[in-house]
Amino acid sequence: RSADPDVAWLPAAAALVERCRGTLAWSYAHAYAEPDDAKRQLFACAQKQLEVFTEELSGLSERSPTEAAAAKQRIVFLTAALAKYRANIAEWEEVVAAGAGGVS
C-alpha cells in the first residue's frame, strides 16, 4: 500500500476489480440457468455492464501511478458504479436462491 494519500483510492479500485471478476465467474452460470427469457436478457444486460466497467477499471488501475493519478476521477467514478452493479447482481442471485428454496 502506498502511504501517499493522493493514491489511497487505488488499492480499493484494484480490490473491487478482483471481487467483480469473482462475481462475474458465477454470474455466467446463473444467466445460463435462468429459464425465463426476459429475466435472462435483463440479467445479461446488467452482467455485460459489470463486465465492461470491470475491464475498464482494471486497465486504468494497472497503469503507472502517474497515469493512474491522471485518471483518478474516472477510476473513482468506476469504483463507485461497479460497487453498485456488483451489489445488484449479488442481490439478484440471493432473490433467485430464496425463490428456489435456497438452492441455486
Coordinates of N, CA, C and O in Angstrom, one line a residue:
R1 N 0.8 -1.2 0.0 CA 0.0 0.0 0.0 C 0.9 1.2 0.0 O 1.9 1.3 0.6
S2 N 0.3 2.2 -0.6 CA 1.1 3.5 -0.7 C 0.7 4.4 0.5 O -0.5 4.4 0.9
A3 N 1.7 5.0 1.1 CA 1.4 6.0 2.2 C 0.9 7.3 1.7 O 0.5 8.1 2.4
D4 N 1.0 7.5 0.4 CA 0.6 8.8 -0.2 C -0.9 8.8 -0.3 O -1.5 8.0 -1.0
P5 N -1.5 9.8 0.4 CA -3.0 9.9 0.4 C -3.6 10.2 -1.0 O -4.7 10.0 -1.2
D6 N -2.7 10.7 -1.9 CA -3.2 11.0 -3.2 C -3.6 9.8 -4.0 O -4.2 9.9 -5.0
V7 N -3.1 8.6 -3.6 CA -3.3 7.4 -4.4 C -4.0 6.4 -3.4 O -4.0 5.2 -3.8
A8 N -4.6 6.8 -2.3 CA -5.2 5.9 -1.4 C -6.4 5.1 -2.0 O -6.8 4.0 -1.6
W9 N -7.0 5.7 -3.0 CA -8.2 5.2 -3.7 C -7.8 4.0 -4.7 O -8.6 3.2 -5.0
L10 N -6.5 3.9 -5.0 CA -6.1 2.9 -6.0 C -6.2 1.5 -5.5 O -6.7 0.6 -6.2
P11 N -5.8 1.2 -4.3 CA -5.9 -0.2 -3.8 C -7.4 -0.6 -3.7 O -7.7 -1.8 -4.0
A12 N -8.3 0.3 -3.3 CA -9.7 -0.1 -3.3 C -10.2 -0.4 -4.7 O -11.0 -1.4 -4.8
A13 N -9.8 0.3 -5.7 CA -10.2 0.0 -7.1 C -9.7 -1.4 -7.5 O -10.4 -2.2 -8.1
A14 N -8.4 -1.7 -7.2 CA -7.9 -3.0 -7.6 C -8.6 -4.1 -6.9 O -8.9 -5.2 -7.5
A15 N -8.9 -3.9 -5.6 CA -9.6 -5.0 -4.8 C -11.0 -5.2 -5.4 O -11.5 -6.3 -5.4
L16 N -11.7 -4.1 -5.8 CA -13.0 -4.2 -6.3 C -13.0 -5.0 -7.7 O -13.9 -5.8 -8.0
V17 N -12.0 -4.8 -8.5 CA -11.8 -5.5 -9.8 C -11.8 -7.0 -9.5 O -12.5 -7.8 -10.1
E18 N -11.0 -7.4 -8.5 CA -10.9 -8.8 -8.1 C -12.3 -9.3 -7.7 O -12.7 -10.4 -8.1
R19 N -13.0 -8.6 -6.8 CA -14.3 -9.1 -6.4 C -15.3 -9.1 -7.5 O -16.1 -10.1 -7.6
C20 N -15.3 -8.2 -8.4 CA -16.2 -8.2 -9.6 C -15.9 -9.4 -10.5 O -16.8 -10.0 -11.0
R21 N -14.7 -9.7 -10.7 CA -14.3 -10.9 -11.5 C -14.9 -12.2 -10.9 O -15.3 -13.1 -11.6
G22 N -14.8 -12.2 -9.5 CA -15.4 -13.4 -8.9 C -16.9 -13.4 -9.0 O -17.5 -14.5 -9.3
T23 N -17.5 -12.3 -9.0 CA -19.0 -12.2 -9.2 C -19.3 -12.6 -10.6 O -20.3 -13.4 -10.8
L24 N -18.6 -12.1 -11.5 CA -18.8 -12.5 -12.9 C -18.7 -14.0 -13.2 O -19.4 -14.6 -13.9
A25 N -17.7 -14.6 -12.5 CA -17.5 -16.0 -12.7 C -18.8 -16.9 -12.4 O -19.1 -17.8 -13.2
W26 N -19.5 -16.6 -11.3 CA -20.7 -17.4 -11.1 C -21.9 -16.8 -11.8 O -22.8 -17.5 -12.1
S27 N -21.8 -15.6 -12.3 CA -23.0 -15.0 -12.9 C -23.2 -15.6 -14.3 O -24.4 -15.6 -14.8
Y28 N -22.2 -16.1 -15.0 CA -22.4 -16.7 -16.3 C -23.2 -17.9 -16.1 O -24.1 -18.2 -16.9
A29 N -23.0 -18.7 -15.1 CA -23.8 -19.9 -14.9 C -25.2 -19.6 -14.5 O -26.2 -20.2 -15.0
H30 N -25.4 -18.5 -13.7 CA -26.7 -18.1 -13.4 C -27.5 -17.7 -14.6 O -28.7 -18.0 -14.8
A31 N -26.9 -16.9 -15.5 CA -27.6 -16.4 -16.7 C -27.9 -17.6 -17.6 O -29.0 -17.7 -18.1
Y32 N -27.1 -18.6 -17.7 CA -27.3 -19.8 -18.5 C -28.5 -20.6 -17.9 O -29.3 -21.1 -18.7
A33 N -28.6 -20.7 -16.6 CA -29.6 -21.5 -16.0 C -31.0 -20.8 -15.8 O -32.0 -21.4 -15.5
E34 N -31.1 -19.5 -16.1 CA -32.3 -18.7 -15.9 C -33.3 -19.2 -17.0 O -33.1 -19.0 -18.2
P35 N -34.4 -19.8 -16.5 CA -35.4 -20.3 -17.5 C -36.3 -19.2 -18.2 O -36.7 -19.4 -19.3
D36 N -36.5 -18.1 -17.5 CA -37.3 -17.0 -18.1 C -36.4 -16.1 -19.0 O -35.5 -15.5 -18.6
D37 N -36.8 -16.1 -20.3 CA -36.0 -15.4 -21.3 C -35.9 -13.9 -21.0 O -34.8 -13.3 -21.1
A38 N -37.0 -13.3 -20.6 CA -37.0 -11.9 -20.3 C -36.0 -11.6 -19.1 O -35.3 -10.6 -19.2
K39 N -36.1 -12.4 -18.1 CA -35.2 -12.2 -16.9 C -33.8 -12.4 -17.3 O -32.9 -11.7 -16.9
R40 N -33.6 -13.4 -18.1 CA -32.2 -13.8 -18.6 C -31.6 -12.6 -19.4 O -30.5 -12.2 -19.2
Q41 N -32.4 -12.0 -20.3 CA -31.9 -10.9 -21.1 C -31.6 -9.7 -20.2 O -30.6 -9.0 -20.4
L42 N -32.5 -9.4 -19.2 CA -32.2 -8.3 -18.3 C -31.0 -8.5 -17.5 O -30.1 -7.6 -17.3
F43 N -30.9 -9.7 -16.9 CA -29.7 -10.1 -16.2 C -28.4 -10.0 -17.0 O -27.4 -9.5 -16.6
A44 N -28.5 -10.5 -18.3 CA -27.3 -10.4 -19.2 C -26.9 -9.0 -19.5 O -25.7 -8.7 -19.6
C45 N -27.9 -8.1 -19.5 CA -27.6 -6.7 -19.7 C -26.8 -6.1 -18.5 O -25.8 -5.4 -18.7
A46 N -27.3 -6.4 -17.3 CA -26.6 -5.9 -16.1 C -25.2 -6.6 -16.0 O -24.2 -5.9 -15.7
Q47 N -25.1 -7.9 -16.4 CA -23.9 -8.6 -16.4 C -22.9 -8.0 -17.3 O -21.7 -7.8 -17.0
K48 N -23.3 -7.6 -18.5 CA -22.4 -7.0 -19.5 C -21.9 -5.7 -19.0 O -20.7 -5.4 -19.2
Q49 N -22.7 -4.9 -18.4 CA -22.2 -3.6 -17.9 C -21.2 -3.8 -16.8 O -20.2 -3.1 -16.8
L50 N -21.4 -4.8 -15.9 CA -20.4 -5.1 -14.9 C -19.1 -5.6 -15.6 O -18.0 -5.1 -15.2
E51 N -19.2 -6.4 -16.6 CA -18.0 -6.8 -17.3 C -17.2 -5.7 -18.0 O -16.0 -5.6 -17.8
V52 N -17.9 -4.8 -18.7 CA -17.3 -3.7 -19.4 C -16.6 -2.8 -18.4 O -15.5 -2.4 -18.5
F53 N -17.4 -2.4 -17.3 CA -16.8 -1.5 -16.3 C -15.7 -2.1 -15.6 O -14.7 -1.5 -15.2
T54 N -15.8 -3.4 -15.3 CA -14.7 -4.1 -14.6 C -13.4 -4.1 -15.4 O -12.3 -3.8 -14.9
E55 N -13.5 -4.4 -16.7 CA -12.3 -4.4 -17.5 C -11.8 -2.9 -17.7 O -10.5 -2.8 -17.8
E56 N -12.6 -2.0 -17.8 CA -12.1 -0.6 -17.9 C -11.4 -0.2 -16.6 O -10.3 0.4 -16.7
L57 N -12.0 -0.5 -15.5 CA -11.3 -0.2 -14.2 C -10.0 -0.9 -14.1 O -9.0 -0.4 -13.6
S58 N -10.0 -2.2 -14.5 CA -8.8 -3.0 -14.4 C -7.7 -2.3 -15.2 O -6.6 -2.1 -14.7
G59 N -8.0 -1.9 -16.4 CA -7.0 -1.3 -17.3 C -6.5 0.0 -16.7 O -5.3 0.3 -16.7
L60 N -7.4 0.8 -16.1 CA -6.9 2.1 -15.5 C -6.1 1.9 -14.3 O -5.2 2.6 -14.0
S61 N -6.5 0.9 -13.5 CA -5.8 0.7 -12.2 C -4.5 0.0 -12.4 O -3.6 0.0 -11.4
E62 N -4.2 -0.6 -13.5 CA -2.9 -1.3 -13.8 C -1.9 -0.3 -14.4 O -0.8 -0.7 -14.6
R63 N -2.3 0.9 -14.6 CA -1.3 1.9 -15.2 C -0.3 2.3 -14.1 O -0.4 2.0 -12.9
S64 N 0.7 3.0 -14.6 CA 1.7 3.5 -13.6 C 1.0 4.5 -12.7 O 0.0 5.0 -13.0
P65 N 1.6 4.7 -11.5 CA 1.0 5.6 -10.5 C 0.7 7.0 -11.1 O -0.3 7.6 -10.9
T66 N 1.6 7.5 -12.0 CA 1.4 8.8 -12.6 C 0.2 8.8 -13.5 O -0.6 9.7 -13.5
E67 N 0.1 7.8 -14.4 CA -1.0 7.7 -15.3 C -2.3 7.4 -14.6 O -3.4 8.0 -14.9
A68 N -2.3 6.6 -13.5 CA -3.5 6.3 -12.7 C -4.0 7.6 -12.0 O -5.2 7.9 -12.0
A69 N -3.0 8.4 -11.6 CA -3.4 9.7 -10.9 C -4.1 10.6 -11.9 O -5.0 11.3 -11.5
A70 N -3.6 10.6 -13.1 CA -4.2 11.4 -14.2 C -5.7 11.0 -14.5 O -6.5 11.7 -14.9
A71 N -6.0 9.7 -14.2 CA -7.3 9.1 -14.5 C -8.1 8.9 -13.2 O -9.1 8.2 -13.2
K72 N -7.7 9.6 -12.1 CA -8.3 9.4 -10.8 C -9.8 9.6 -10.8 O -10.5 8.8 -10.3
Q73 N -10.3 10.7 -11.5 CA -11.7 11.0 -11.5 C -12.5 9.8 -12.1 O -13.5 9.4 -11.6
R74 N -12.0 9.3 -13.2 CA -12.7 8.1 -13.8 C -12.6 6.9 -13.0 O -13.6 6.1 -12.9
I75 N -11.4 6.7 -12.4 CA -11.3 5.5 -11.5 C -12.2 5.5 -10.3 O -12.9 4.6 -9.9
V76 N -12.3 6.7 -9.7 CA -13.2 6.9 -8.5 C -14.6 6.7 -8.9 O -15.4 6.0 -8.3
F77 N -15.0 7.2 -10.1 CA -16.4 7.0 -10.6 C -16.7 5.6 -10.9 O -17.7 5.0 -10.4
L78 N -15.8 4.9 -11.6 CA -16.0 3.5 -11.9 C -16.0 2.6 -10.6 O -16.8 1.7 -10.6
T79 N -15.2 2.9 -9.6 CA -15.2 2.2 -8.4 C -16.6 2.3 -7.7 O -17.2 1.3 -7.3
A80 N -17.2 3.5 -7.7 CA -18.5 3.6 -7.1 C -19.6 2.9 -7.9 O -20.4 2.2 -7.4
A81 N -19.5 3.1 -9.2 CA -20.5 2.5 -10.1 C -20.4 1.0 -10.0 O -21.4 0.3 -10.0
L82 N -19.2 0.4 -10.1 CA -19.0 -1.0 -10.1 C -19.5 -1.6 -8.7 O -20.1 -2.7 -8.7
A83 N -19.3 -0.9 -7.7 CA -19.8 -1.5 -6.4 C -21.3 -1.6 -6.4 O -21.8 -2.6 -5.9
K84 N -22.0 -0.7 -7.0 CA -23.4 -0.8 -7.2 C -23.9 -1.9 -8.1 O -24.8 -2.7 -7.8
Y85 N -23.2 -2.0 -9.3 CA -23.5 -3.1 -10.2 C -23.3 -4.4 -9.6 O -24.1 -5.3 -9.7
R86 N -22.2 -4.6 -8.9 CA -21.9 -5.8 -8.3 C -22.9 -6.2 -7.2 O -23.4 -7.3 -7.1
A87 N -23.3 -5.2 -6.4 CA -24.3 -5.4 -5.3 C -25.6 -5.8 -6.0 O -26.3 -6.7 -5.4
N88 N -26.0 -5.2 -7.1 CA -27.3 -5.6 -7.7 C -27.3 -7.0 -8.3 O -28.2 -7.7 -8.1
I89 N -26.2 -7.4 -8.8 CA -26.1 -8.8 -9.4 C -26.1 -9.8 -8.2 O -26.7 -10.8 -8.3
A90 N -25.4 -9.5 -7.2 CA -25.3 -10.4 -6.0 C -26.7 -10.5 -5.4 O -27.2 -11.5 -5.0
E91 N -27.4 -9.3 -5.3 CA -28.8 -9.3 -4.8 C -29.7 -10.2 -5.6 O -30.6 -10.9 -5.1
W92 N -29.6 -10.1 -6.9 CA -30.4 -10.9 -7.9 C -30.2 -12.4 -7.6 O -31.1 -13.1 -7.5
E93 N -29.0 -12.8 -7.4 CA -28.7 -14.2 -7.1 C -29.3 -14.6 -5.8 O -29.9 -15.7 -5.7
E94 N -29.3 -13.7 -4.8 CA -30.0 -14.1 -3.5 C -31.5 -14.2 -3.6 O -32.1 -15.1 -3.1
V95 N -32.1 -13.4 -4.4 CA -33.5 -13.5 -4.7 C -33.9 -14.8 -5.4 O -34.8 -15.5 -5.0
V96 N -33.0 -15.1 -6.4 CA -33.3 -16.4 -7.1 C -33.1 -17.6 -6.2 O -33.9 -18.5 -6.2
A97 N -32.1 -17.5 -5.3 CA -31.8 -18.7 -4.4 C -33.0 -18.8 -3.4 O -33.4 -19.9 -3.1
A98 N -33.5 -17.7 -2.9 CA -34.6 -17.7 -2.0 C -35.8 -18.3 -2.7 O -36.6 -19.0 -2.1
G99 N -36.1 -17.9 -3.9 CA -37.2 -18.4 -4.6 C -37.1 -19.9 -4.9 O -38.1 -20.6 -5.1
A100 N -35.9 -20.4 -5.0 CA -35.7 -21.8 -5.2 C -35.6 -22.6 -4.0 O -35.1 -23.8 -4.0
G101 N -36.0 -22.0 -2.8 CA -35.8 -22.7 -1.6 C -34.4 -22.8 -1.1 O -34.0 -23.7 -0.4
G102 N -33.6 -21.8 -1.5 CA -32.2 -21.7 -1.1 C -31.2 -22.5 -1.9 O -30.1 -22.6 -1.7
V103 N -31.8 -23.1 -3.0 CA -30.9 -23.9 -3.9 C -30.7 -23.1 -5.1 O -31.6 -22.6 -5.8
S104 N -29.4 -22.9 -5.5 CA -29.1 -22.1 -6.7 C -28.4 -22.9 -7.7 O -28.0 -24.0 -7.5

